[in-house]
PDB file of C-alpha atoms in Angstrom:
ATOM      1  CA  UNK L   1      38.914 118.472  45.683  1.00 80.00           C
ATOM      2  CA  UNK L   2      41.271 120.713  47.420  1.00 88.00           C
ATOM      3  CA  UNK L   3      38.884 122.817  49.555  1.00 92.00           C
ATOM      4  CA  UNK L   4      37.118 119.815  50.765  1.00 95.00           C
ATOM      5  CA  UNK L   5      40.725 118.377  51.703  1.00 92.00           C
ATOM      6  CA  UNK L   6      41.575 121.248  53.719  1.00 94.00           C
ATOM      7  CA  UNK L   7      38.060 121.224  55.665  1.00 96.00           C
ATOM      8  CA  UNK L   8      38.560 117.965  56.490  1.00 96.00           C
ATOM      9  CA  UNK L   9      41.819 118.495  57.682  1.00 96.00           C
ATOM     10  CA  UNK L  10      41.098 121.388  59.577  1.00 96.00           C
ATOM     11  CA  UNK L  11      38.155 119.308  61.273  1.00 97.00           C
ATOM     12  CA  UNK L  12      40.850 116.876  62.310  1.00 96.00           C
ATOM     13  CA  UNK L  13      43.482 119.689  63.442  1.00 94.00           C
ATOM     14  CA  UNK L  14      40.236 120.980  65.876  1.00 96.00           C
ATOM     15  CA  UNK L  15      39.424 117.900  67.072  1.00 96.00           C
ATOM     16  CA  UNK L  16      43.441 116.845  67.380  1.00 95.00           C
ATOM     17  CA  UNK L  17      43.091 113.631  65.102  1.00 97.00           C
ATOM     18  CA  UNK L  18      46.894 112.897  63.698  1.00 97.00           C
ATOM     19  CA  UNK L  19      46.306 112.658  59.644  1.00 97.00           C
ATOM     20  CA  UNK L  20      48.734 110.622  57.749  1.00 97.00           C
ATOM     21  CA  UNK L  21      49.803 111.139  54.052  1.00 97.00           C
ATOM     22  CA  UNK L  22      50.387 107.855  51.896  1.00 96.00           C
ATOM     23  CA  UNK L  23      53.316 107.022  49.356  1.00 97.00           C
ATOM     24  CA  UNK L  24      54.590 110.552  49.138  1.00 97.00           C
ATOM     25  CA  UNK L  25      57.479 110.322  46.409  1.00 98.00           C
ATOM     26  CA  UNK L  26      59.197 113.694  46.322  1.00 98.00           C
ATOM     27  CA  UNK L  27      59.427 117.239  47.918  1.00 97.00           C
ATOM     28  CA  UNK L  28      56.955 118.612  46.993  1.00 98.00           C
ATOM     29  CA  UNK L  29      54.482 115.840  47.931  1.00 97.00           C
ATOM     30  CA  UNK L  30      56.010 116.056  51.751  1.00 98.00           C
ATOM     31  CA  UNK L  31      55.584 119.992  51.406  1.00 97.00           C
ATOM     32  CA  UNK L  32      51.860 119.736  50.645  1.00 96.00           C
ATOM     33  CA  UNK L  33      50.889 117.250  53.395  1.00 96.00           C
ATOM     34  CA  UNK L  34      53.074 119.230  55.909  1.00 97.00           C
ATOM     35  CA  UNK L  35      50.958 122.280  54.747  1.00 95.00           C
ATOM     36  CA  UNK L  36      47.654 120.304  55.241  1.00 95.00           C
ATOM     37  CA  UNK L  37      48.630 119.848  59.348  1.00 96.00           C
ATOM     38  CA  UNK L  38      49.886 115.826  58.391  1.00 97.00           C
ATOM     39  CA  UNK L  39      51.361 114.326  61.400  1.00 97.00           C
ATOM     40  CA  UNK L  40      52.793 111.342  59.762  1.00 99.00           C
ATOM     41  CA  UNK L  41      54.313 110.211  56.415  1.00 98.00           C
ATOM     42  CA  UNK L  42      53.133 107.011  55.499  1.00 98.00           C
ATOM     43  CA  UNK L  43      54.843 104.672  53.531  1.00 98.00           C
ATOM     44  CA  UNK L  44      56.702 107.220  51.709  1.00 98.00           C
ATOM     45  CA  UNK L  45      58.015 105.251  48.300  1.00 98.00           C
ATOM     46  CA  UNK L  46      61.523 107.165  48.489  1.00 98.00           C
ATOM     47  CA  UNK L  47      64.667 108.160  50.536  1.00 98.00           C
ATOM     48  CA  UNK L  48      64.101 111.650  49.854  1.00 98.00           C
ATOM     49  CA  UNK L  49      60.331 112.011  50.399  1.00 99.00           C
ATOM     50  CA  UNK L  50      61.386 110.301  54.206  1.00 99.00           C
ATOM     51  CA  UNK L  51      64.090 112.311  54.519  1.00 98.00           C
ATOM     52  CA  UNK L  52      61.599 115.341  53.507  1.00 99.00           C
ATOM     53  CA  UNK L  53      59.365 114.043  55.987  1.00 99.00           C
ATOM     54  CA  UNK L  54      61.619 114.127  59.028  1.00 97.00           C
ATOM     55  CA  UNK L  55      62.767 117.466  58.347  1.00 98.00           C
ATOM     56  CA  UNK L  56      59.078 118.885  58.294  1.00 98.00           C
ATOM     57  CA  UNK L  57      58.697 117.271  61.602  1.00 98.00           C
ATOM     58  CA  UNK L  58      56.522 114.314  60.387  1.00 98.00           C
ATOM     59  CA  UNK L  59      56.916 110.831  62.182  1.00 99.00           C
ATOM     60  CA  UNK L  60      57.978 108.186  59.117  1.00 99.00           C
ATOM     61  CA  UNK L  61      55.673 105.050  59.218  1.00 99.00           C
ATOM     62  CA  UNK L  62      56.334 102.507  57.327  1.00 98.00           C
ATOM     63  CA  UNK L  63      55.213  98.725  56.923  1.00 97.00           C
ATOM     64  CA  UNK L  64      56.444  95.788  59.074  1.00 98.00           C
ATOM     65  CA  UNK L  65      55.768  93.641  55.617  1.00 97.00           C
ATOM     66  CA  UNK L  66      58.585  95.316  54.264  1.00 97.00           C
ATOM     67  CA  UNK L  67      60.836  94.666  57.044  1.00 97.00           C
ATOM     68  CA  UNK L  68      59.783  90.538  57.080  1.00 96.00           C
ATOM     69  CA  UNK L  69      60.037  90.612  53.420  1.00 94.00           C
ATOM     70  CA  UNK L  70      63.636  92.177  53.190  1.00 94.00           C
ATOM     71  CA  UNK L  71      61.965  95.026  50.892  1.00 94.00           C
ATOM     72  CA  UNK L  72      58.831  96.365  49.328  1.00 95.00           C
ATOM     73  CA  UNK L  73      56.508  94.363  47.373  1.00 91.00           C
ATOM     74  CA  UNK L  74      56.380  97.372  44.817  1.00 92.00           C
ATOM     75  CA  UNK L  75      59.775  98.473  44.331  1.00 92.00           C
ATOM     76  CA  UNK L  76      59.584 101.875  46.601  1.00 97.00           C
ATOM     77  CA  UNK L  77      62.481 102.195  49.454  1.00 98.00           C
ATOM     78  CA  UNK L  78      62.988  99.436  51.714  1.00 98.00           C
ATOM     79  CA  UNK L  79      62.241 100.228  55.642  1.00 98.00           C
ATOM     80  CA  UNK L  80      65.432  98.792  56.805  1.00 98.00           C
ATOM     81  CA  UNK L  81      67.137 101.191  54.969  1.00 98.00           C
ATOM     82  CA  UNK L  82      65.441 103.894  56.093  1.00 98.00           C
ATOM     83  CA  UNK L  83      65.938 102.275  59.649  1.00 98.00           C
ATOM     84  CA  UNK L  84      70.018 101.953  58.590  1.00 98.00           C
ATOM     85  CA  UNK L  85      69.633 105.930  57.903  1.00 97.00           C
ATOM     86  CA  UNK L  86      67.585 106.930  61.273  1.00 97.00           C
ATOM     87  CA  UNK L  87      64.795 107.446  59.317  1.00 98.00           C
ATOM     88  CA  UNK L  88      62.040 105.338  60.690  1.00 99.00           C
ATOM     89  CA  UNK L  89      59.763 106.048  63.561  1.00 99.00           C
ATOM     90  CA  UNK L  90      56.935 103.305  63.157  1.00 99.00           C
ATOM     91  CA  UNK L  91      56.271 100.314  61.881  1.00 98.00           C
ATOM     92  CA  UNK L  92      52.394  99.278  61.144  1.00 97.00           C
ATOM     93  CA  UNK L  93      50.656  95.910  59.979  1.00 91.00           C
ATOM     94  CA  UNK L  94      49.013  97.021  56.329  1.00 78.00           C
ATOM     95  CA  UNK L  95      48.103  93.301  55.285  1.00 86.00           C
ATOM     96  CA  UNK L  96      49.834  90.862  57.778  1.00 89.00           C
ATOM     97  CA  UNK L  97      49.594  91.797  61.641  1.00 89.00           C
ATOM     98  CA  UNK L  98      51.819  88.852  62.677  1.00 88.00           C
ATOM     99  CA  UNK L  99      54.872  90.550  60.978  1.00 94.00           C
ATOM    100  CA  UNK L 100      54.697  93.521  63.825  1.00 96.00           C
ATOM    101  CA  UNK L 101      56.547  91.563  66.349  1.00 96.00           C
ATOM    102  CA  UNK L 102      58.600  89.413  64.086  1.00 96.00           C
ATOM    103  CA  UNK L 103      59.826  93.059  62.446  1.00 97.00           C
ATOM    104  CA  UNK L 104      60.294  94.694  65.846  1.00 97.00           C
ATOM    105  CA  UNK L 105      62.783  91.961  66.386  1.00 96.00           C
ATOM    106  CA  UNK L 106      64.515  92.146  62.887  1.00 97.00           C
ATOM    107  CA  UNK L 107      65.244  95.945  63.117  1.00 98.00           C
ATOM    108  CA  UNK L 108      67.279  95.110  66.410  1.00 97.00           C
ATOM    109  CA  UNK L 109      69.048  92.096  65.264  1.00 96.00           C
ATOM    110  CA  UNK L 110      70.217  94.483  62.101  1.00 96.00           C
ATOM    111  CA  UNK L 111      73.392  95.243  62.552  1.00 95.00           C
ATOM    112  CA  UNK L 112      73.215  98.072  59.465  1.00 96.00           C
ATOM    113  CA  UNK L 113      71.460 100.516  62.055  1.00 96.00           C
ATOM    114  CA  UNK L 114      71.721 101.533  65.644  1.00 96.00           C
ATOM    115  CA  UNK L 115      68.434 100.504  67.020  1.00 98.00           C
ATOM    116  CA  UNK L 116      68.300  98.731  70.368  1.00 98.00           C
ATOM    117  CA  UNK L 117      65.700  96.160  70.999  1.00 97.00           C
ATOM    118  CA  UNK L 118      63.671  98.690  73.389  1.00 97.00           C
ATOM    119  CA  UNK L 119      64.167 100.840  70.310  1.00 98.00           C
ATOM    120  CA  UNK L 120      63.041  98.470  67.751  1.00 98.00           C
ATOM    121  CA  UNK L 121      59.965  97.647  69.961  1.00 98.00           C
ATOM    122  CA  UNK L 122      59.203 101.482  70.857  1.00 98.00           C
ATOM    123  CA  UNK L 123      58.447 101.249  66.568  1.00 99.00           C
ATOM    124  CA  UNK L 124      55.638  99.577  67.044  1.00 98.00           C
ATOM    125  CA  UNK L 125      53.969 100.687  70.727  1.00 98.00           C
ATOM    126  CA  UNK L 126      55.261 103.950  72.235  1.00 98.00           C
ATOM    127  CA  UNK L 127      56.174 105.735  68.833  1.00 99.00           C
ATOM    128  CA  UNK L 128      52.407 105.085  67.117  1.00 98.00           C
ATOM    129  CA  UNK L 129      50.500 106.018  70.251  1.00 98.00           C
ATOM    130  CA  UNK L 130      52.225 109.541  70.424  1.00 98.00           C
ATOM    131  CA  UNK L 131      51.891 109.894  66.547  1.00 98.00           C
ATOM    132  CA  UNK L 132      48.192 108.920  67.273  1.00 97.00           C
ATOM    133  CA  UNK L 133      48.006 111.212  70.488  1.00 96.00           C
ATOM    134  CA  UNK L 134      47.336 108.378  72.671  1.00 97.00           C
ATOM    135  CA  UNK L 135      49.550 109.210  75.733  1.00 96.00           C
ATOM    136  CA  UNK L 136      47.591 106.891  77.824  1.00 97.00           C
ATOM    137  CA  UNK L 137      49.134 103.741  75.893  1.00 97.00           C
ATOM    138  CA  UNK L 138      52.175 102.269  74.265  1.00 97.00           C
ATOM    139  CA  UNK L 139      54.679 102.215  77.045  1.00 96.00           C
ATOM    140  CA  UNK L 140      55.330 100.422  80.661  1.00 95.00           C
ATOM    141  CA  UNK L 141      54.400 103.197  82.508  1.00 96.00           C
ATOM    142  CA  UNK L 142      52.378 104.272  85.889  1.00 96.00           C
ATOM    143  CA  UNK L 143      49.112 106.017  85.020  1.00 95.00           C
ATOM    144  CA  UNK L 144      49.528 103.975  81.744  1.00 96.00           C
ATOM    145  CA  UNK L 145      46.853 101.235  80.130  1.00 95.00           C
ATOM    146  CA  UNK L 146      48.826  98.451  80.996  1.00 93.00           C
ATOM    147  CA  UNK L 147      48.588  96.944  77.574  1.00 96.00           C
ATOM    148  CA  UNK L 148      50.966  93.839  77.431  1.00 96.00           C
ATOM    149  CA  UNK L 149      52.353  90.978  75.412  1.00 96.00           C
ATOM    150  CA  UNK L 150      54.218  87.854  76.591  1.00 97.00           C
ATOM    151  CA  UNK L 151      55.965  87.165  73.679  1.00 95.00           C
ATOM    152  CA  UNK L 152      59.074  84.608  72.314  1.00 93.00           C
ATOM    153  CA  UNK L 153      60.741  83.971  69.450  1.00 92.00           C
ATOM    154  CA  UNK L 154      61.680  80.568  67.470  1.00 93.00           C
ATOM    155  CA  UNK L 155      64.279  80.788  65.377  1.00 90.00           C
ATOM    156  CA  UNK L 156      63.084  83.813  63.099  1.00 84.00           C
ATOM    157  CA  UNK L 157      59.812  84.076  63.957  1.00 88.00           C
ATOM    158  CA  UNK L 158      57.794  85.589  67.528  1.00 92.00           C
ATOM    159  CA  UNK L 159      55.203  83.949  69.087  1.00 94.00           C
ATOM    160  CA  UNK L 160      52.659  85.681  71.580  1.00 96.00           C
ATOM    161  CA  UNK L 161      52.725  83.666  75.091  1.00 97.00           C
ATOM    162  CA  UNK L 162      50.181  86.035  76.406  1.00 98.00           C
ATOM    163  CA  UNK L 163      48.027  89.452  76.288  1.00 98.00           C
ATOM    164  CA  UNK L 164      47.063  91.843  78.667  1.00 97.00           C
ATOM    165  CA  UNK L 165      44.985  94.606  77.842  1.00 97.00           C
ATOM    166  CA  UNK L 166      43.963  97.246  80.518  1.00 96.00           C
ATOM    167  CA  UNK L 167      46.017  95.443  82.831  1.00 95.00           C
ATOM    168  CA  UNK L 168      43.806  92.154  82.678  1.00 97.00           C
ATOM    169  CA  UNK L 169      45.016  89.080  81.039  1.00 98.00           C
ATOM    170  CA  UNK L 170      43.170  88.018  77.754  1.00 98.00           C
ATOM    171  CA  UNK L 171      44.997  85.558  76.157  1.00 98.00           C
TER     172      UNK L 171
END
């Protein structure tokens, strides 16, 4: 129900949580989560609810699936275009983790957007932390985490050499 939506996302605004929406389609959608204190759009299913999205100062999120894939499983907007249009801030794992890295690289071998590879990785480490206020993470930095990965890639695909988390190696 509506009032127990906006308790719980006034609960979150107190406690500074980020809230995300999910497959917001038009307008109006985008105006109601930006009205209920949403931080990030994710997985809008269209152009405009993105573009919506940006303009209300929400971070777009949308699958690394969909990048691997060349497209959505459902039909909604593909990520790379939204990538080709400036429109895409993160990219998350919904059902296969592997495809983070493997996407990462994709968006910077695309030549239909602008994204460097520092870019392309900041969609999947610097850009989520800050959507997720977790400044102490997501970036080579001092007074940072030190969370690492050692990665290479093979023909299309990445492959994790190793992981440091905390600044200690674990794989």
């Amino acid at each position: 129900s509506q009032p127990n939506r906006l308790k719980i996302a006034a609960m979150c605004r107190d406690r500074n949580i980020a809230l995300a929406s999910h497959d917001d389609a038009t307008h109006d959608h985008v105006r109601e989560s930006h009205q209920l204190g949403i931080a990030i759009a994710e997985f809008p299913t269209t152009f405009e609810a993105a573009e919506a999205s940006r303009k209300h100062g929400m971070s777009v999120l949308m699958g690394a699936p969909n990048i691997v894939r060349g497209g959505s499983h459902s039909g909604n907007v593909a990520a790379s275009r939204l990538a080709s249009l400036g429109l895409l801030d993160i990219l998350s794992s919904d059902y296969y983790p592997a495809s983070l890295l493997d996407a990462a690289f994709r968006v910077a071998d695309n030549e239909d957007n602008s994204f460097t590879l520092p870019q392309a990785i900041r969609l999947v480490t610097k850009n989520p932390a800050s959507a997720l206020n977790l400044h102490d993470r997501g970036e080579i930095a001092e007074g940072k985490r030190a969370d690492l990965v050692l990665a290479h890639r093979k023909g299309e695909h990445s492959h994790i050499d190793h992981v440091w988390r905390q600044g200690k190696r674990v794989f």
